[in-house]
mmCIF file of C-alpha atoms and ligand atoms in Angstrom:
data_model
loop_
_atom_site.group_PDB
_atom_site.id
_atom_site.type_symbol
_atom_site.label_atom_id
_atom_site.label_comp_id
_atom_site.label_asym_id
_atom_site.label_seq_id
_atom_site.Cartn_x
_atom_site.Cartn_y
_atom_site.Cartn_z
ATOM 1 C CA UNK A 1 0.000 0.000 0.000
ATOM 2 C CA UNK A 2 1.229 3.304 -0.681
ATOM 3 C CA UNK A 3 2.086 5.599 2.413
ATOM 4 C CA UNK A 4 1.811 9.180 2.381
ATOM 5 C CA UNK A 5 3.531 10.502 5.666
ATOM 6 C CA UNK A 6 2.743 13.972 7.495
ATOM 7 C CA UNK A 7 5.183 15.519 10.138
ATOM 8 C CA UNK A 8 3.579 16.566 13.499
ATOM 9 C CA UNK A 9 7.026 17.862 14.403
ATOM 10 C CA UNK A 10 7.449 17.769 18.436
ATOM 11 C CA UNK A 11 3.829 18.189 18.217
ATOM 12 C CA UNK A 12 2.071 17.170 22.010
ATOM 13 C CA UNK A 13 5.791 16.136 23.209
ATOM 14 C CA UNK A 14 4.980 15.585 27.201
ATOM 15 C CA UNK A 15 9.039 17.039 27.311
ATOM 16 C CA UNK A 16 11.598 17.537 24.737
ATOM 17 C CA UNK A 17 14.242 14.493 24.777
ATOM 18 C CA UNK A 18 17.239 15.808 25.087
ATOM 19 C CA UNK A 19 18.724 14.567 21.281
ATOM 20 C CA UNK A 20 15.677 15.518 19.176
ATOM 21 C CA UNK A 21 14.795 18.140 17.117
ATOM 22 C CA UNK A 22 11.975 16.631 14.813
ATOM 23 C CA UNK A 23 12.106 19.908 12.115
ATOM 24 C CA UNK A 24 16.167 19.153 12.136
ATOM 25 C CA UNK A 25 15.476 15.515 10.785
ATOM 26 C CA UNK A 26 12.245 15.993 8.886
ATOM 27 C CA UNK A 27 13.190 19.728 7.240
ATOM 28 C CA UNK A 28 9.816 20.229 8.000
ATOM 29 C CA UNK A 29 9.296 23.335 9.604
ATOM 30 C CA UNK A 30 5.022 23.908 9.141
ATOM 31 C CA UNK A 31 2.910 21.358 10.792
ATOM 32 C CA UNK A 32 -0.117 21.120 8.274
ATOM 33 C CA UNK A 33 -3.634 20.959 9.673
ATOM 34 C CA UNK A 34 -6.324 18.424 9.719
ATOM 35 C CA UNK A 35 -8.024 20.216 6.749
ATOM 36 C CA UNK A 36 -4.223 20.583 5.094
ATOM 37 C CA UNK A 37 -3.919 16.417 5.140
ATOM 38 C CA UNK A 38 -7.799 16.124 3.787
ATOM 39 C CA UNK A 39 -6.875 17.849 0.885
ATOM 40 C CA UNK A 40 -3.460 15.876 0.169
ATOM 41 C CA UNK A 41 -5.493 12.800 0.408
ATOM 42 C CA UNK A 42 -9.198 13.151 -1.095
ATOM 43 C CA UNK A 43 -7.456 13.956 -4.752
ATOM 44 C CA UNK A 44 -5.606 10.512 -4.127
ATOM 45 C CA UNK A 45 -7.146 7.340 -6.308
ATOM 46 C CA UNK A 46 -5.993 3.774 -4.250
ATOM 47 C CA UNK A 47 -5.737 3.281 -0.873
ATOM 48 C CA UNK A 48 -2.957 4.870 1.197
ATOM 49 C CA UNK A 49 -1.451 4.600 4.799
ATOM 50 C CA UNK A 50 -1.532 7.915 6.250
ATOM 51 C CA UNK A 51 1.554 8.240 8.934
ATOM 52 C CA UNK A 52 1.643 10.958 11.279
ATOM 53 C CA UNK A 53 5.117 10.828 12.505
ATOM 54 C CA UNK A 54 7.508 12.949 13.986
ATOM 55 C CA UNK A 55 5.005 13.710 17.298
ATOM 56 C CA UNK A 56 3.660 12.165 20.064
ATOM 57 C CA UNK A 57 -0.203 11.354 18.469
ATOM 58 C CA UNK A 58 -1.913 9.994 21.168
ATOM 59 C CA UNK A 59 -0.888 13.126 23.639
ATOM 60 C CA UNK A 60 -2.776 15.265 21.170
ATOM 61 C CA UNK A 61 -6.139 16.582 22.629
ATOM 62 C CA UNK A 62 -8.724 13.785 21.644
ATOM 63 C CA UNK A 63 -10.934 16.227 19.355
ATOM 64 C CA UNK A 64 -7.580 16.856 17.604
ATOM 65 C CA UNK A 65 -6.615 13.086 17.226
ATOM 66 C CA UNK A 66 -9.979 12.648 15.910
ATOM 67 C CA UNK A 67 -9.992 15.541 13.680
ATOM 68 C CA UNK A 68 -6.703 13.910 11.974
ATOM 69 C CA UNK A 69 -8.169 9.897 12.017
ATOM 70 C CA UNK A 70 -11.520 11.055 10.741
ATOM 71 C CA UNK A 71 -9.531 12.341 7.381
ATOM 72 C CA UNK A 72 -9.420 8.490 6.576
ATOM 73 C CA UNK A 73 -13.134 8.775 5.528
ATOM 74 C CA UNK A 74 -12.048 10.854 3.004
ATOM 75 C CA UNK A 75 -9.811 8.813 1.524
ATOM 76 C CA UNK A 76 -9.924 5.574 -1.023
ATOM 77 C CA UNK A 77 -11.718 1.882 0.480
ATOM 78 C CA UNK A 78 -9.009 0.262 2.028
ATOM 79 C CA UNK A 79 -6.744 3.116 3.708
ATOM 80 C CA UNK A 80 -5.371 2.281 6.828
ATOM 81 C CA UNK A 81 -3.601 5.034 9.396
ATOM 82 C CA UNK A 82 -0.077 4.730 11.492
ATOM 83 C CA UNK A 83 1.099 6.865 14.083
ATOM 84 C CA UNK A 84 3.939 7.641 16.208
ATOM 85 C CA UNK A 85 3.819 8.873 20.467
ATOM 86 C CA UNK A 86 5.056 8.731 23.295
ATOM 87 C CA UNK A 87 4.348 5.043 25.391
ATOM 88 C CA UNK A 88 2.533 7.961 28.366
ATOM 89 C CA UNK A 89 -0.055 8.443 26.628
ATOM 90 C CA UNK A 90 -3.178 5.634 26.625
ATOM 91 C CA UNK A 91 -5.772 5.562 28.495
ATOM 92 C CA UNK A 92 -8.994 4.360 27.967
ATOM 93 C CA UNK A 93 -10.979 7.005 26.093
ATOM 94 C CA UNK A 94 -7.727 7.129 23.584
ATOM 95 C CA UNK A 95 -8.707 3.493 23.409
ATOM 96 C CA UNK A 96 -11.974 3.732 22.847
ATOM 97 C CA UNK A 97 -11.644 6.687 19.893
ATOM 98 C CA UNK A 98 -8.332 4.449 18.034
ATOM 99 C CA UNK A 99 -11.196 1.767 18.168
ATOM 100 C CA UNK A 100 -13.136 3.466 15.675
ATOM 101 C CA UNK A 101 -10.625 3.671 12.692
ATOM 102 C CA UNK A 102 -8.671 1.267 10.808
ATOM 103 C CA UNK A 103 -5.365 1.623 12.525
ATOM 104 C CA UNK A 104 -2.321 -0.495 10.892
ATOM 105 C CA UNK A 105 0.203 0.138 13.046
ATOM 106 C CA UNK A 106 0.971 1.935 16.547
ATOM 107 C CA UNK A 107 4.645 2.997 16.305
ATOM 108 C CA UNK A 108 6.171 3.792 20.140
ATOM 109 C CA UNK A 109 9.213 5.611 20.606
ATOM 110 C CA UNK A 110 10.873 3.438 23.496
ATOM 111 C CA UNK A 111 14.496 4.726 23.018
ATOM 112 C CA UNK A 112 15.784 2.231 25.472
ATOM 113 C CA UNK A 113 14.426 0.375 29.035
ATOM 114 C CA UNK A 114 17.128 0.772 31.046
ATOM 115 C CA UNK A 115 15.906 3.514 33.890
ATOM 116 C CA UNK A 116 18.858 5.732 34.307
ATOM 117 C CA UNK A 117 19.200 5.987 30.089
ATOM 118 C CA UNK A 118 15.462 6.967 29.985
ATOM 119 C CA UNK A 119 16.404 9.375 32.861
ATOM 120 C CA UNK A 120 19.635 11.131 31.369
ATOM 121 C CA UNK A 121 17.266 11.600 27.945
ATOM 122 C CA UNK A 122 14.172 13.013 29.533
ATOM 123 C CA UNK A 123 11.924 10.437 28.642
ATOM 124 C CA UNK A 124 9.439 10.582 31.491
ATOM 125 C CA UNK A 125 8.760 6.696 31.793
ATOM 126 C CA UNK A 126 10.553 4.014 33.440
ATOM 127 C CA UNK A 127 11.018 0.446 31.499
ATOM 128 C CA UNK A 128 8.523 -1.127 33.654
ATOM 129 C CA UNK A 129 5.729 1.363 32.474
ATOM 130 C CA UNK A 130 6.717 1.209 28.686
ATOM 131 C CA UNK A 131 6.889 -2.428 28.684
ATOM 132 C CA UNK A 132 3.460 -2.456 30.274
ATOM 133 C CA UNK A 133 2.023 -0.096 27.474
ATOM 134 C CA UNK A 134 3.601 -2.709 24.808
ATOM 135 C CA UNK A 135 1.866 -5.242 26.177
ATOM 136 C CA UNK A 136 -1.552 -3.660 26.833
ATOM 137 C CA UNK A 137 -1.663 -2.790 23.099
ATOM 138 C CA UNK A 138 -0.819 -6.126 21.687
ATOM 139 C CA UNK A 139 -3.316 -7.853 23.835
ATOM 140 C CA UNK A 140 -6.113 -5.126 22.221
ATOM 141 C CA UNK A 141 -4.778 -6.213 19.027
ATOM 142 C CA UNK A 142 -2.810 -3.047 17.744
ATOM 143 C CA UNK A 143 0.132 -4.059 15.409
ATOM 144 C CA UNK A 144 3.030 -2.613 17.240
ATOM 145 C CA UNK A 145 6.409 -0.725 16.214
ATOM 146 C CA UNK A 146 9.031 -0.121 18.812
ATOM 147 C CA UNK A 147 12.044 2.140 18.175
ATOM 148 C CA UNK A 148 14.883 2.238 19.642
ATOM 149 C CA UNK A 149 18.258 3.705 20.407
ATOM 150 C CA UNK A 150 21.662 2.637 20.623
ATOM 151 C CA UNK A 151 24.711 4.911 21.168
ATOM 152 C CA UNK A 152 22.615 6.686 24.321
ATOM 153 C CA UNK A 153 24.128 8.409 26.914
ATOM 154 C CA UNK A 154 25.067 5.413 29.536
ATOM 155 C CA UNK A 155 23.687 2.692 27.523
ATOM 156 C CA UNK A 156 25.729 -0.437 26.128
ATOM 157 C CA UNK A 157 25.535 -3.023 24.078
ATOM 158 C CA UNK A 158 24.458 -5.348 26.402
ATOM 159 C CA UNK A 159 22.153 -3.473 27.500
ATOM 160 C CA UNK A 160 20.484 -3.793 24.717
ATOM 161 C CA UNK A 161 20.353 -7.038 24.019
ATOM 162 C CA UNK A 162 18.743 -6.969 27.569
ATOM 163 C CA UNK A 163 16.191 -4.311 26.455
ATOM 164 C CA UNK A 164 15.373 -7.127 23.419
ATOM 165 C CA UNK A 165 14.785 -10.308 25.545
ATOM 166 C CA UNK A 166 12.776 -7.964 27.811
ATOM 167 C CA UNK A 167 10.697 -6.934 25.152
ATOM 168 C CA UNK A 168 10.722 -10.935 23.800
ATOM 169 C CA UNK A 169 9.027 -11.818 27.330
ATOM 170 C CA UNK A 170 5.790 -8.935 26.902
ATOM 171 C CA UNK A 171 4.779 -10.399 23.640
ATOM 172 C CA UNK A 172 3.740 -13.263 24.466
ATOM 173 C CA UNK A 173 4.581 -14.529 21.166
ATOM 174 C CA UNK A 174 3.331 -12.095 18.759
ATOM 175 C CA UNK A 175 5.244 -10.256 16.584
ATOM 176 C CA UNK A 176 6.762 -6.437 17.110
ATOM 177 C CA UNK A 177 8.072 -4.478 14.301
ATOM 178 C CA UNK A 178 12.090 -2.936 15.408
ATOM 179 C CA UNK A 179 13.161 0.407 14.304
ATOM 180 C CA UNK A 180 17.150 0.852 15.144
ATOM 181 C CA UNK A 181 18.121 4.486 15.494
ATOM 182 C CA UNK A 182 21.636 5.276 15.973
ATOM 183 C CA UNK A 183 21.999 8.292 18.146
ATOM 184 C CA UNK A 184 23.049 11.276 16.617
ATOM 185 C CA UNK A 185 24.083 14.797 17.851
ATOM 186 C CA UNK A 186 21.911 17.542 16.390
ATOM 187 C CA UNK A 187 22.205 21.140 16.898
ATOM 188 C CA UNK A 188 20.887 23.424 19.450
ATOM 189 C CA UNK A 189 20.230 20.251 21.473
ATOM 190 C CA UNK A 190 21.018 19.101 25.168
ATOM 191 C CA UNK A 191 23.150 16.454 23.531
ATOM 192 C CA UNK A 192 25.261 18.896 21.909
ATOM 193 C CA UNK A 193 25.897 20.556 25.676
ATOM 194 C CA UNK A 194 26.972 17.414 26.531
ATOM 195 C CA UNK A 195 29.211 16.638 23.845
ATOM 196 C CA UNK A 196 30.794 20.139 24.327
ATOM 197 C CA UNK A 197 31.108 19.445 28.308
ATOM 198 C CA UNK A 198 32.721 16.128 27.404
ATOM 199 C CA UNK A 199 29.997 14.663 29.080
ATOM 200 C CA UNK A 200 29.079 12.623 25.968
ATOM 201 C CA UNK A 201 30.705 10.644 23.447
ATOM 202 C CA UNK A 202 29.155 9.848 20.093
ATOM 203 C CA UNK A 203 29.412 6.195 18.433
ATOM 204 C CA UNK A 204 31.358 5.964 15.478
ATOM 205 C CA UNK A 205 29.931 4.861 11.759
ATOM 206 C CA UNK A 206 32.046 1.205 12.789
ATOM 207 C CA UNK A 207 30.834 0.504 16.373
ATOM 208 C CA UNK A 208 27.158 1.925 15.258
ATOM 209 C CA UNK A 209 27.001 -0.432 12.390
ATOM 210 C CA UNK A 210 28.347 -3.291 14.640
ATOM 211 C CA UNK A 211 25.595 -2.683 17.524
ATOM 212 C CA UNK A 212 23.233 -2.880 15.030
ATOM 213 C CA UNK A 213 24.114 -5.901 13.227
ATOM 214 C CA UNK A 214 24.439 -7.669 16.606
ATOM 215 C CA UNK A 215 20.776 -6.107 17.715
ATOM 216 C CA UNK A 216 19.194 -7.109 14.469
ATOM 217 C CA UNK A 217 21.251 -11.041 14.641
ATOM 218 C CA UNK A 218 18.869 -10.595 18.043
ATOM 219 C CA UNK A 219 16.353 -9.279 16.729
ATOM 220 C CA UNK A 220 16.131 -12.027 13.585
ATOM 221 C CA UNK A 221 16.474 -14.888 16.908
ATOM 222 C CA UNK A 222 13.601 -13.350 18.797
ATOM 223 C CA UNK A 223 11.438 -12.913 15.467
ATOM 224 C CA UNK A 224 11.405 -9.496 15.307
ATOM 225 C CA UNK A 225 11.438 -7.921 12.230
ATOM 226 C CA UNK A 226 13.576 -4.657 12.047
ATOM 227 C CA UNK A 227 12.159 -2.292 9.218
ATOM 228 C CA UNK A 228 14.623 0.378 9.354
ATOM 229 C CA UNK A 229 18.192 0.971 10.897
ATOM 230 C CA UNK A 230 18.994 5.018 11.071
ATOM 231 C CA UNK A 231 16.955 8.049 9.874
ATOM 232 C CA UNK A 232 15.934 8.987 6.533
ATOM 233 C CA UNK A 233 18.532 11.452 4.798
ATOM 234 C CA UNK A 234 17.594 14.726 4.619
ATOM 235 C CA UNK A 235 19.019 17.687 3.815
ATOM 236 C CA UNK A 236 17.874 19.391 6.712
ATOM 237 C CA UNK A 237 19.473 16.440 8.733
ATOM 238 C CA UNK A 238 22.349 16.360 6.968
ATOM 239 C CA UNK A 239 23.262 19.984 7.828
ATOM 240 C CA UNK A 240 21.789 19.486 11.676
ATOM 241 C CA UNK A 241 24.189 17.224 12.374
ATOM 242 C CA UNK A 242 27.313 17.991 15.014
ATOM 243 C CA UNK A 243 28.644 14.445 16.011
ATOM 244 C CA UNK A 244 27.357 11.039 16.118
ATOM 245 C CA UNK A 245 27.199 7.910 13.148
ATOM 246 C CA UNK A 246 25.778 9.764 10.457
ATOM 247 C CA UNK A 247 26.479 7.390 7.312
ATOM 248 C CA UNK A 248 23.680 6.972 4.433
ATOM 249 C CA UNK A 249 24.159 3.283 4.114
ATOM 250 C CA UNK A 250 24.339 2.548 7.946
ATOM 251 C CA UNK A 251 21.578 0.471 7.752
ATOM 252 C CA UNK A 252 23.548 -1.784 4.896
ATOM 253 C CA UNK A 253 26.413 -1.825 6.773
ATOM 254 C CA UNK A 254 24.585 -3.053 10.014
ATOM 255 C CA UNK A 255 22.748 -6.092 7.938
ATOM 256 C CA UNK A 256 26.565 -6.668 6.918
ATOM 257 C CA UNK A 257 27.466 -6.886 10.441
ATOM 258 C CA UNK A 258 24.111 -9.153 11.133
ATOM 259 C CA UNK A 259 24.929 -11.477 8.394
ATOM 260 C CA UNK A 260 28.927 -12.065 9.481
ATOM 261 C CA UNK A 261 27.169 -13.278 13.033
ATOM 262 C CA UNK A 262 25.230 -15.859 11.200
ATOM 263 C CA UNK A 263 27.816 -16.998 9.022
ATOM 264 C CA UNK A 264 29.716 -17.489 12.172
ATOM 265 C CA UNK A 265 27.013 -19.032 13.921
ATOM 266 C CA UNK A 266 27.035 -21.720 11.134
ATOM 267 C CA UNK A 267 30.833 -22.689 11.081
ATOM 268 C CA UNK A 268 33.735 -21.009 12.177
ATOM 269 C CA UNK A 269 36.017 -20.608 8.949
ATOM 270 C CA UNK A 270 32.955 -21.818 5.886
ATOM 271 C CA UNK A 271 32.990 -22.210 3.425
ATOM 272 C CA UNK A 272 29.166 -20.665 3.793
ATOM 273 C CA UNK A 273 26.457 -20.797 1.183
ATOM 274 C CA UNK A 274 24.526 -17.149 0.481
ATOM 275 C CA UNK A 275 21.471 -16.585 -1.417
ATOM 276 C CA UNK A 276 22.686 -14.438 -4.289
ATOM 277 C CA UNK A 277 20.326 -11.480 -3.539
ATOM 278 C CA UNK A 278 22.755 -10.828 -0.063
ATOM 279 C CA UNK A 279 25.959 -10.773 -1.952
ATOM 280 C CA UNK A 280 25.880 -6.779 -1.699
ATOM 281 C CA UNK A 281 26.393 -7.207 2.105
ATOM 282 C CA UNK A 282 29.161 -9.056 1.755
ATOM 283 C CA UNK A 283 30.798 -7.173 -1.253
ATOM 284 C CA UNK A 284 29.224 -4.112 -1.251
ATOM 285 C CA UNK A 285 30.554 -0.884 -0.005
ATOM 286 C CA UNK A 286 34.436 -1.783 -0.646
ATOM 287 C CA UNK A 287 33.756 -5.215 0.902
ATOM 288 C CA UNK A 288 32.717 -4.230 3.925
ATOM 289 C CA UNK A 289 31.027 -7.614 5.141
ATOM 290 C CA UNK A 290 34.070 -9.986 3.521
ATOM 291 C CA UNK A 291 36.570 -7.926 5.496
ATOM 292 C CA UNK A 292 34.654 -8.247 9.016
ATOM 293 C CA UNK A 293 34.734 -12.031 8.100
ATOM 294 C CA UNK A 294 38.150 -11.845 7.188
ATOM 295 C CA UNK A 295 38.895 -10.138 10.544
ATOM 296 C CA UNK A 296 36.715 -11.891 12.559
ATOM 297 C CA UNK A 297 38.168 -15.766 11.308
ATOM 298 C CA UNK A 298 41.856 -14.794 10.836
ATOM 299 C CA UNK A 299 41.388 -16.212 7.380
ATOM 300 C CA UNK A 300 42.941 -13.837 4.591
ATOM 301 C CA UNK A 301 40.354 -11.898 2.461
ATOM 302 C CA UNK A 302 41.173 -14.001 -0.459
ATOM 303 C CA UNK A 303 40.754 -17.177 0.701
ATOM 304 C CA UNK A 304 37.484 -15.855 2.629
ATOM 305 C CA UNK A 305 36.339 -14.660 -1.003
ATOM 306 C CA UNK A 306 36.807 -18.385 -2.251
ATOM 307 C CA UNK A 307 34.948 -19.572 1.017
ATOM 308 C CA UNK A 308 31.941 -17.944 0.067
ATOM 309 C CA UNK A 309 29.044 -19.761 -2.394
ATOM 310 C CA UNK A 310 25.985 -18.559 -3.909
ATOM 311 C CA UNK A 311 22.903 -20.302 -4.219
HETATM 312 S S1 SF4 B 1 11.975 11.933 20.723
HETATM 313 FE FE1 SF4 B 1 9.756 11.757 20.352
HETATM 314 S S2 SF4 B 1 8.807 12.272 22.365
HETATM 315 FE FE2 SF4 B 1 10.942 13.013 22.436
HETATM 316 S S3 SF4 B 1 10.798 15.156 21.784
HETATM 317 FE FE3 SF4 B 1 11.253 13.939 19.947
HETATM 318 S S4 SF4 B 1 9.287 13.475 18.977
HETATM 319 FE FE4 SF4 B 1 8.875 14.157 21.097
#
């Protein structure tokens, strides 16, 4: 289905987290009206998922979240709508009003669980309470999308791992859709102040792209599927940024890094059999993936090339 997406930047935020600046990453500066999206959509011939990102939806006023969902009458038989928030705010007349409209996916920002990370970023929620909200919406049958962080002031790698088996054990076996977001230092942000004081220190492109791999090898073991791995480009990004893993084929080089693990997983020097369609994470991007196997075995790139079959 085709997706048209509108940015409700920072819009109902309980606080500002202290890394985000929605109009830095969207280059969105206007935040366009219920009436604005009606228009974009009525004109439009086949179904569509509207996405309101970029905001915390559900902390809207409920006449205003309704305003925005009702626009889905408007559009062609079949249209679903997606949102982003903040895991604060449900309660049971949000509930009752989501009830009413065809909604395909509830996307939380989680960040992380651990309590002092979600403290340092502002968050307002301890892991405990987002966990619970993950689970109260999968039991009312939402379709769920968490996103987190990695590279977050005080939190590791192991960490989360942690933060994936904890979110494993809420499911209770049904599936939740992974968003990886590599922290990045934007300007005019808290973060930045802390990267001046030296009280931060940004992941590099390498150990961002590793985390990930090893949270989506995780991820693949849990059976979560992870959609995305760092922020759209944007120009407006691009030029926002100050410090952090900012690489436009991070998410490439993190399914490299996920792909090494399982090759290693199956035998420790191969030779390991491929489909053809993942031969660009091994030799893509000067041969990225084939070098962390080289490293990783001790074997010599060459002979690691030869070790490697297509099917
Ligand atoms: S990270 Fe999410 S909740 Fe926090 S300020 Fe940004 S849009 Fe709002």
């Amino acid at each position: 289905m085709n997706r048209r997406a509108f940015f409700l930047c920072n819009l109902s935020c309980p606080r500002r987290c202290i890394y985000c600046d929605q109009e830095a990453i969207t280059g969105e500066i206007h935040i366009p009206e219920p009436r604005e999206v009606e228009s974009a959509i009525e004109q439009l011939k086949e179904a569509v998922e509207i996405c309101y990102f970029g905001g915390s939806f559900t902390c809207l006023s409920l006449a205003k979240q309704q305003a925005y969902l009702d626009i889905i009458s408007k559009a062609p038989p079949g249209s679903q709508v997606r949102f982003s928030t903040h895991p604060l705010c449900f309660d049971k007349k949000v509930f009752s009003l989501l009830g009413n409209y065809p909604v395909s996916m509830i996307e939380l920002g989680v960040s992380s669980l651990e309590d002092h990370v979600l403290d340092t970023c502002r968050r307002g929620y301890s892991g405990k309470e987002v966990l619970e909200v993950i689970s109260l919406l999968l039991k009312k049958d939402f379709r769920v999308g968490v996103q987190v962080m990695i590279g977050l002031p005080g939190q590791t790698i192991e960490s989360s791992l942690d933060d994936l088996e904890k979110l494993e054990r809420v499911t209770g076996g049904k599936e939740i859709t992974l968003r990886i977001y590599p922290c990045l230092v934007l300007k005019g942000t808290q973060l930045e102040r802390m990267l001046v004081k030296g009280t931060y220190k940004p992941l590099s492109v390498q150990k961002a792209a590793e985390w990930a791999g090893i949270m989506i090898k995780k991820a693949q073991d849990l059976g979560f599927p992870v959609q995305r791995v760092g922020l759209q480009e944007t120009a407006s990004l691009s030029s926002s940024i100050v410090a952090g893993p900012h690489h436009p084929a991070l998410g490439e080089l993190a399914r490299s890094e996920a792909l090494v693990l399982v090759l290693l997983d199956l035998s420790a020097k191969g030779p390991w059999q491929i489909p053809s369609r993942q031969r660009s994470l091994l030799f893509g991007h000067n041969r990225y993936g084939l070098k962390i196997l080289s490293e990783s075995t001790g074997v010599c790139l060459e002979d690691i090339e030869k070790n490697i079959l297509f099917c």
